[in-house]
Amino acid sequence: MAETPNVNAVETSALCKTYRGSRHRPPHPALIDVSLAIPRGSFFGLLGPNGAGKSTLINILAGLVIKTSGTVSISGHDIDTQTRATRRAIGVVPQELNIDPFFTPRELLEVQAGLYGVPASKRRSDEILDLVELGDKANAYTRTLSGGMRRRLLVAKAMVHSPDVLVLDEPTAGVDIDLRRRLWVAVRELNMRGTTVLLTTHYLEEAQALCDRIAIIDAGRVIACDTTQGLLHRIDAKEMTVTVDIDLLTVPIALSRFDPELKDGRQLVFRYPPSRTDSGQILAAIGEAGLRVVDINTREAELEDIFLSLTRRQGAVAK
């Protein structure tokens, strides 16, 4: 499909979804005025606690849930008026391992390509299997594959129609470290080839390492959306643990202005805003106190800190 290069891969504007209530339960708003712009070619993370609305948003993009109001477009195609084009523009890798155990990987990809109307001459089953490191398993029954291989096969299955957008819904849940690494090698390669990746995960360190942009959703609302580095800079905090060469009974007067915590006699823990305090100032003050530095360990703000700060704050507002 020929698309305008500057069109976002996914756009939502004032998107709302309210599930109808029953006799015993009131209507439930799952999404409230969600507006997002996911740039073409990005690796975009969608994070949030359980029940935040992530699955509802993904299901609307995939055409499995009907929105209540607002607009949604995928690769410039409106999901209401250009349904066929939006279906071809997106591939979804679900949480569940929904694979027929009596097919081989090659057969599964061929059937999936046929469902999308991909002509036999344009199918890339073997190429895609090689990309996800399953080329040597092309003719094995899927029931013989390991859990990690089946996860990668789901990614391959979602790619048979060459979608512009690949949605990964908790793809590494329950997957061991080595298989998770191999899955991300395959997905990174797809992203480098131009596929836009939309990832939901509860592994925040995974999102921090992979995603260039991240949105955090809670109680149906987008509470943050920024580059990964932009989010990390929202918490102006750093921790530096310095081990010195002698045992200390109290914090030296020369260091009191930094208010460090004394641990185990030889460890001084400094917590400070890096925008106002330079680590060099602290190290210089340690030298002025007549102490020699034996070891330094620093901890920067992490995505988990941002996530917990924002979702707790949102919960407090909701109460």
Short mmCIF file of C-alpha atoms in Angstrom, two decimals:
data_model
loop_
_atom_site.label_atom_id
_atom_site.label_comp_id
_atom_site.label_asym_id
_atom_site.label_seq_id
_atom_site.Cartn_x
_atom_site.Cartn_y
_atom_site.Cartn_z
CA MET A 1 0.00 0.00 0.00
CA ALA A 2 1.32 3.41 -0.94
CA GLU A 3 0.93 5.76 1.99
CA THR A 4 1.84 9.37 2.64
CA PRO A 5 5.20 9.19 4.48
CA ASN A 6 4.25 11.65 7.21
CA VAL A 7 0.97 9.92 8.15
CA ASN A 8 1.09 8.52 11.67
CA ALA A 9 0.85 4.74 11.92
CA VAL A 10 -2.00 4.99 14.44
CA GLU A 11 -4.08 8.00 15.48
CA THR A 12 -6.94 8.17 17.95
CA SER A 13 -8.87 11.31 18.83
CA ALA A 14 -11.27 11.64 21.78
CA LEU A 15 -11.73 7.86 21.68
CA CYS A 16 -14.28 6.57 24.16
CA LYS A 17 -15.62 3.13 24.94
CA THR A 18 -18.35 2.49 27.51
CA TYR A 19 -19.55 -1.03 28.12
CA ARG A 20 -23.25 -1.31 28.78
CA GLY A 21 -24.27 -2.10 32.30
CA SER A 22 -26.69 -4.73 33.50
CA ARG A 23 -29.49 -4.77 35.99
CA HIS A 24 -26.97 -5.03 38.82
CA ARG A 25 -24.07 -3.05 37.38
CA PRO A 26 -23.89 0.50 35.95
CA PRO A 27 -22.26 1.22 32.56
CA HIS A 28 -18.47 0.91 32.68
CA PRO A 29 -16.29 3.50 30.87
CA ALA A 30 -13.22 1.59 29.68
CA LEU A 31 -11.71 4.43 27.59
CA ILE A 32 -12.22 8.15 28.17
CA ASP A 33 -11.12 10.73 25.58
CA VAL A 34 -8.03 8.79 24.50
CA SER A 35 -6.01 10.77 21.96
CA LEU A 36 -2.77 9.22 20.72
CA ALA A 37 -0.47 9.69 17.74
CA ILE A 38 1.91 6.79 17.10
CA PRO A 39 4.60 7.82 14.58
CA ARG A 40 5.26 5.58 11.60
CA GLY A 41 8.24 3.30 12.20
CA SER A 42 8.30 3.83 15.96
CA PHE A 43 8.55 1.23 18.72
CA PHE A 44 5.68 2.43 20.91
CA GLY A 45 4.89 1.17 24.41
CA LEU A 46 1.39 1.19 25.89
CA LEU A 47 1.61 0.68 29.64
CA GLY A 48 -0.91 0.60 32.45
CA PRO A 49 -2.14 -1.42 35.41
CA ASN A 50 -4.56 -4.30 34.98
CA GLY A 51 -7.96 -3.01 33.91
CA ALA A 52 -6.56 0.31 32.68
CA GLY A 53 -8.06 -0.05 29.19
CA LYS A 54 -5.09 -1.37 27.17
CA SER A 55 -6.87 -4.47 25.88
CA THR A 56 -9.96 -2.47 24.95
CA LEU A 57 -7.84 -0.07 22.91
CA ILE A 58 -6.05 -2.91 21.14
CA ASN A 59 -9.31 -4.69 20.42
CA ILE A 60 -10.76 -1.51 18.89
CA LEU A 61 -7.70 -1.22 16.63
CA ALA A 62 -8.08 -4.86 15.63
CA GLY A 63 -11.80 -4.46 14.89
CA LEU A 64 -12.89 -6.80 17.68
CA VAL A 65 -14.58 -4.11 19.80
CA ILE A 66 -16.80 -1.28 18.54
CA LYS A 67 -15.93 2.14 19.93
CA THR A 68 -18.57 4.32 21.54
CA SER A 69 -17.30 7.61 20.09
CA GLY A 70 -14.21 9.34 18.75
CA THR A 71 -12.09 8.60 15.70
CA VAL A 72 -9.41 6.01 14.95
CA SER A 73 -7.18 5.69 11.91
CA ILE A 74 -4.48 3.16 11.00
CA SER A 75 -1.94 4.21 8.37
CA GLY A 76 -4.27 7.05 7.43
CA HIS A 77 -7.34 4.81 7.01
CA ASP A 78 -10.44 5.44 9.12
CA ILE A 79 -11.62 2.27 10.88
CA ASP A 80 -15.29 3.16 10.27
CA THR A 81 -15.19 4.01 6.57
CA GLN A 82 -12.14 2.06 5.36
CA THR A 83 -12.50 -1.19 7.25
CA ARG A 84 -10.78 -3.46 4.74
CA ALA A 85 -7.74 -1.18 4.49
CA THR A 86 -7.38 -0.91 8.27
CA ARG A 87 -7.55 -4.70 8.67
CA ARG A 88 -4.75 -5.11 6.15
CA ALA A 89 -2.66 -2.42 7.85
CA ILE A 90 -2.49 -4.15 11.23
CA GLY A 91 -1.28 -7.48 12.59
CA VAL A 92 -2.04 -8.51 16.17
CA VAL A 93 -0.09 -10.96 18.31
CA PRO A 94 -2.47 -11.92 21.15
CA GLN A 95 -1.57 -13.10 24.63
CA GLU A 96 -3.13 -16.51 24.04
CA LEU A 97 -1.27 -19.20 22.10
CA ASN A 98 -4.05 -19.79 19.56
CA ILE A 99 -2.23 -22.12 17.16
CA ASP A 100 -3.61 -25.26 15.55
CA PRO A 101 -1.34 -28.10 16.78
CA PHE A 102 -1.88 -30.23 13.66
CA PHE A 103 -0.45 -27.72 11.19
CA THR A 104 3.19 -27.08 10.46
CA PRO A 105 4.48 -23.49 10.76
CA ARG A 106 4.68 -23.17 6.97
CA GLU A 107 1.11 -24.44 6.57
CA LEU A 108 -0.16 -22.03 9.23
CA LEU A 109 1.43 -19.07 7.49
CA GLU A 110 0.12 -20.17 4.09
CA VAL A 111 -3.44 -20.51 5.44
CA GLN A 112 -3.22 -17.13 7.18
CA ALA A 113 -1.91 -15.49 4.00
CA GLY A 114 -4.81 -17.00 2.07
CA LEU A 115 -7.30 -15.56 4.58
CA TYR A 116 -5.84 -12.12 3.88
CA GLY A 117 -6.01 -12.66 0.13
CA VAL A 118 -2.26 -12.65 -0.42
CA PRO A 119 -1.59 -14.23 -3.84
CA ALA A 120 0.58 -17.38 -3.78
CA SER A 121 3.24 -15.59 -5.83
CA LYS A 122 3.60 -12.85 -3.18
CA ARG A 123 3.65 -15.00 -0.05
CA ARG A 124 6.81 -14.86 2.07
CA SER A 125 6.25 -17.77 4.45
CA ASP A 126 9.81 -19.11 4.41
CA GLU A 127 11.33 -15.61 4.60
CA ILE A 128 9.20 -14.75 7.63
CA LEU A 129 9.98 -18.05 9.35
CA ASP A 130 13.69 -17.39 8.87
CA LEU A 131 13.24 -13.91 10.31
CA VAL A 132 11.80 -15.32 13.56
CA GLU A 133 14.39 -18.12 13.65
CA LEU A 134 11.94 -20.89 12.80
CA GLY A 135 13.14 -21.76 9.32
CA ASP A 136 14.44 -25.14 10.50
CA LYS A 137 11.03 -25.92 12.03
CA ALA A 138 8.98 -25.05 8.94
CA ASN A 139 7.74 -28.63 8.47
CA ALA A 140 7.44 -29.68 12.12
CA TYR A 141 4.04 -29.99 13.74
CA THR A 142 3.41 -26.95 15.91
CA ARG A 143 2.50 -29.21 18.84
CA THR A 144 6.19 -30.18 19.00
CA LEU A 145 7.37 -26.56 19.35
CA SER A 146 8.40 -25.04 22.66
CA GLY A 147 6.44 -22.19 24.21
CA GLY A 148 8.97 -19.62 23.04
CA MET A 149 8.89 -20.96 19.50
CA ARG A 150 5.11 -20.75 19.48
CA ARG A 151 5.34 -17.11 20.58
CA ARG A 152 7.63 -16.36 17.67
CA LEU A 153 5.30 -18.27 15.35
CA LEU A 154 2.46 -15.97 16.45
CA VAL A 155 4.60 -13.00 15.41
CA ALA A 156 5.25 -14.65 12.05
CA LYS A 157 1.54 -15.37 11.62
CA ALA A 158 0.72 -11.70 12.22
CA MET A 159 3.23 -10.63 9.55
CA VAL A 160 2.05 -12.71 6.55
CA HIS A 161 0.15 -9.78 5.00
CA SER A 162 3.02 -7.31 5.57
CA PRO A 163 1.09 -5.01 7.93
CA ASP A 164 2.29 -1.49 8.63
CA VAL A 165 1.56 -1.92 12.35
CA LEU A 166 2.40 -4.93 14.53
CA VAL A 167 0.61 -5.08 17.90
CA LEU A 168 2.21 -7.23 20.60
CA ASP A 169 -0.10 -7.86 23.55
CA GLU A 170 1.99 -9.13 26.49
CA PRO A 171 4.13 -11.27 24.14
CA THR A 172 6.68 -12.41 26.74
CA ALA A 173 4.34 -13.31 29.61
CA GLY A 174 5.63 -16.57 31.07
CA VAL A 175 8.54 -16.80 28.62
CA ASP A 176 12.02 -17.51 29.99
CA ILE A 177 14.89 -15.04 29.61
CA ASP A 178 16.61 -16.67 26.63
CA LEU A 179 13.42 -17.11 24.62
CA ARG A 180 12.39 -13.55 25.46
CA ARG A 181 15.70 -12.28 24.13
CA ARG A 182 15.31 -14.21 20.88
CA LEU A 183 11.79 -12.91 20.42
CA TRP A 184 12.99 -9.33 20.78
CA VAL A 185 15.78 -9.90 18.27
CA ALA A 186 13.12 -10.85 15.72
CA VAL A 187 10.81 -7.95 16.59
CA ARG A 188 13.64 -5.41 16.52
CA GLU A 189 14.55 -6.63 13.06
CA LEU A 190 10.94 -6.09 11.92
CA ASN A 191 10.99 -2.61 13.40
CA MET A 192 14.29 -1.78 11.68
CA ARG A 193 12.67 -2.81 8.40
CA GLY A 194 10.00 -0.16 8.90
CA THR A 195 7.21 -1.94 10.76
CA THR A 196 5.63 0.14 13.51
CA VAL A 197 5.48 -1.87 16.74
CA LEU A 198 2.88 -1.27 19.46
CA LEU A 199 3.81 -3.15 22.64
CA THR A 200 1.88 -3.75 25.84
CA THR A 201 3.83 -5.32 28.66
CA HIS A 202 4.03 -5.48 32.44
CA TYR A 203 7.82 -5.83 32.25
CA LEU A 204 8.70 -2.16 32.58
CA GLU A 205 12.44 -2.69 32.13
CA GLU A 206 11.58 -4.34 28.81
CA ALA A 207 9.58 -1.31 27.68
CA GLN A 208 12.36 1.06 28.79
CA ALA A 209 14.96 -0.86 26.77
CA LEU A 210 12.87 -1.32 23.61
CA CYS A 211 10.47 1.58 23.17
CA ASP A 212 11.32 5.02 21.81
CA ARG A 213 7.93 6.44 22.87
CA ILE A 214 5.61 5.38 25.70
CA ALA A 215 2.04 6.16 26.72
CA ILE A 216 0.74 5.31 30.18
CA ILE A 217 -2.97 4.70 30.55
CA ASP A 218 -4.87 4.37 33.83
CA ALA A 219 -8.60 4.13 34.54
CA GLY A 220 -9.28 4.59 30.83
CA ARG A 221 -7.36 7.86 30.46
CA VAL A 222 -3.95 8.61 28.99
CA ILE A 223 -2.01 10.13 31.89
CA ALA A 224 1.35 10.46 30.12
CA CYS A 225 2.69 10.22 26.57
CA ASP A 226 6.24 11.16 25.72
CA THR A 227 9.54 9.85 24.46
CA THR A 228 11.07 7.30 26.80
CA GLN A 229 13.83 9.71 27.75
CA GLY A 230 11.30 12.49 28.23
CA LEU A 231 9.39 10.37 30.73
CA LEU A 232 12.55 9.39 32.59
CA HIS A 233 13.49 13.07 32.99
CA ARG A 234 10.19 13.79 34.73
CA ILE A 235 11.63 12.50 37.99
CA ASP A 236 14.54 14.74 38.93
CA ALA A 237 16.19 12.24 41.25
CA LYS A 238 19.41 10.30 41.46
CA GLU A 239 20.93 8.04 44.08
CA MET A 240 24.67 7.62 44.55
CA THR A 241 26.19 5.20 47.05
CA VAL A 242 29.83 5.94 47.90
CA THR A 243 31.99 3.49 49.85
CA VAL A 244 34.88 5.15 51.70
CA ASP A 245 38.11 3.73 53.10
CA ILE A 246 37.42 4.06 56.85
CA ASP A 247 34.56 3.34 59.24
CA LEU A 248 32.46 6.36 60.15
CA LEU A 249 30.42 6.91 63.29
CA THR A 250 28.64 10.01 61.95
CA VAL A 251 28.38 11.93 58.71
CA PRO A 252 31.31 14.39 58.38
CA ILE A 253 30.36 18.06 58.70
CA ALA A 254 31.72 18.75 55.19
CA LEU A 255 29.01 16.45 53.77
CA SER A 256 26.10 17.53 55.97
CA ARG A 257 24.69 19.93 53.36
CA PHE A 258 23.99 16.91 51.11
CA ASP A 259 22.21 15.06 53.95
CA PRO A 260 23.54 11.58 53.10
CA GLU A 261 22.46 8.36 54.80
CA LEU A 262 25.25 6.47 56.58
CA LYS A 263 25.02 2.69 56.09
CA ASP A 264 27.25 -0.09 57.40
CA GLY A 265 29.86 2.36 58.63
CA ARG A 266 31.53 2.91 55.26
CA GLN A 267 28.68 3.61 52.84
CA LEU A 268 27.27 7.07 52.27
CA VAL A 269 24.02 7.19 50.26
CA PHE A 270 23.35 10.53 48.56
CA ARG A 271 19.89 11.26 47.12
CA TYR A 272 19.70 14.47 45.14
CA PRO A 273 18.14 16.22 42.12
CA PRO A 274 20.76 16.15 39.33
CA SER A 275 19.32 19.36 37.86
CA ARG A 276 20.54 21.25 40.95
CA THR A 277 23.36 19.16 42.35
CA ASP A 278 26.34 17.78 40.47
CA SER A 279 27.89 14.48 41.54
CA GLY A 280 31.29 16.15 41.17
CA GLN A 281 30.36 18.53 44.00
CA ILE A 282 29.63 15.59 46.27
CA LEU A 283 32.88 13.83 45.39
CA ALA A 284 34.83 17.03 45.97
CA ALA A 285 33.22 17.39 49.41
CA ILE A 286 34.16 13.80 50.25
CA GLY A 287 37.78 14.66 49.43
CA GLU A 288 37.57 17.78 51.60
CA ALA A 289 36.41 15.57 54.47
CA GLY A 290 39.67 13.61 54.19
CA LEU A 291 38.00 10.45 52.89
CA ARG A 292 39.15 8.24 50.03
CA VAL A 293 36.56 6.77 47.69
CA VAL A 294 36.76 2.98 47.35
CA ASP A 295 33.63 2.35 45.26
CA ILE A 296 30.75 4.28 43.66
CA ASN A 297 27.36 2.94 42.65
CA THR A 298 24.70 5.16 41.04
CA ARG A 299 21.02 4.62 40.32
CA GLU A 300 19.14 6.82 37.87
CA ALA A 301 15.38 7.23 37.73
CA GLU A 302 13.78 4.23 36.02
CA LEU A 303 10.53 3.77 34.14
CA GLU A 304 9.13 1.86 37.10
CA ASP A 305 9.57 4.96 39.28
CA ILE A 306 7.67 7.08 36.75
CA PHE A 307 4.94 4.47 36.32
CA LEU A 308 4.32 4.08 40.05
CA SER A 309 4.42 7.83 40.62
CA LEU A 310 1.87 8.58 37.89
CA THR A 311 -0.52 5.69 38.54
CA ARG A 312 -0.55 6.28 42.30
CA ARG A 313 -1.21 9.95 41.72
CA GLN A 314 -4.03 9.10 39.32
CA GLY A 315 -5.50 6.70 41.88
CA ALA A 316 -5.41 9.42 44.53
CA VAL A 317 -7.23 11.81 42.20
CA ALA A 318 -9.85 9.19 41.35
CA LYS A 319 -10.60 8.63 45.02
#
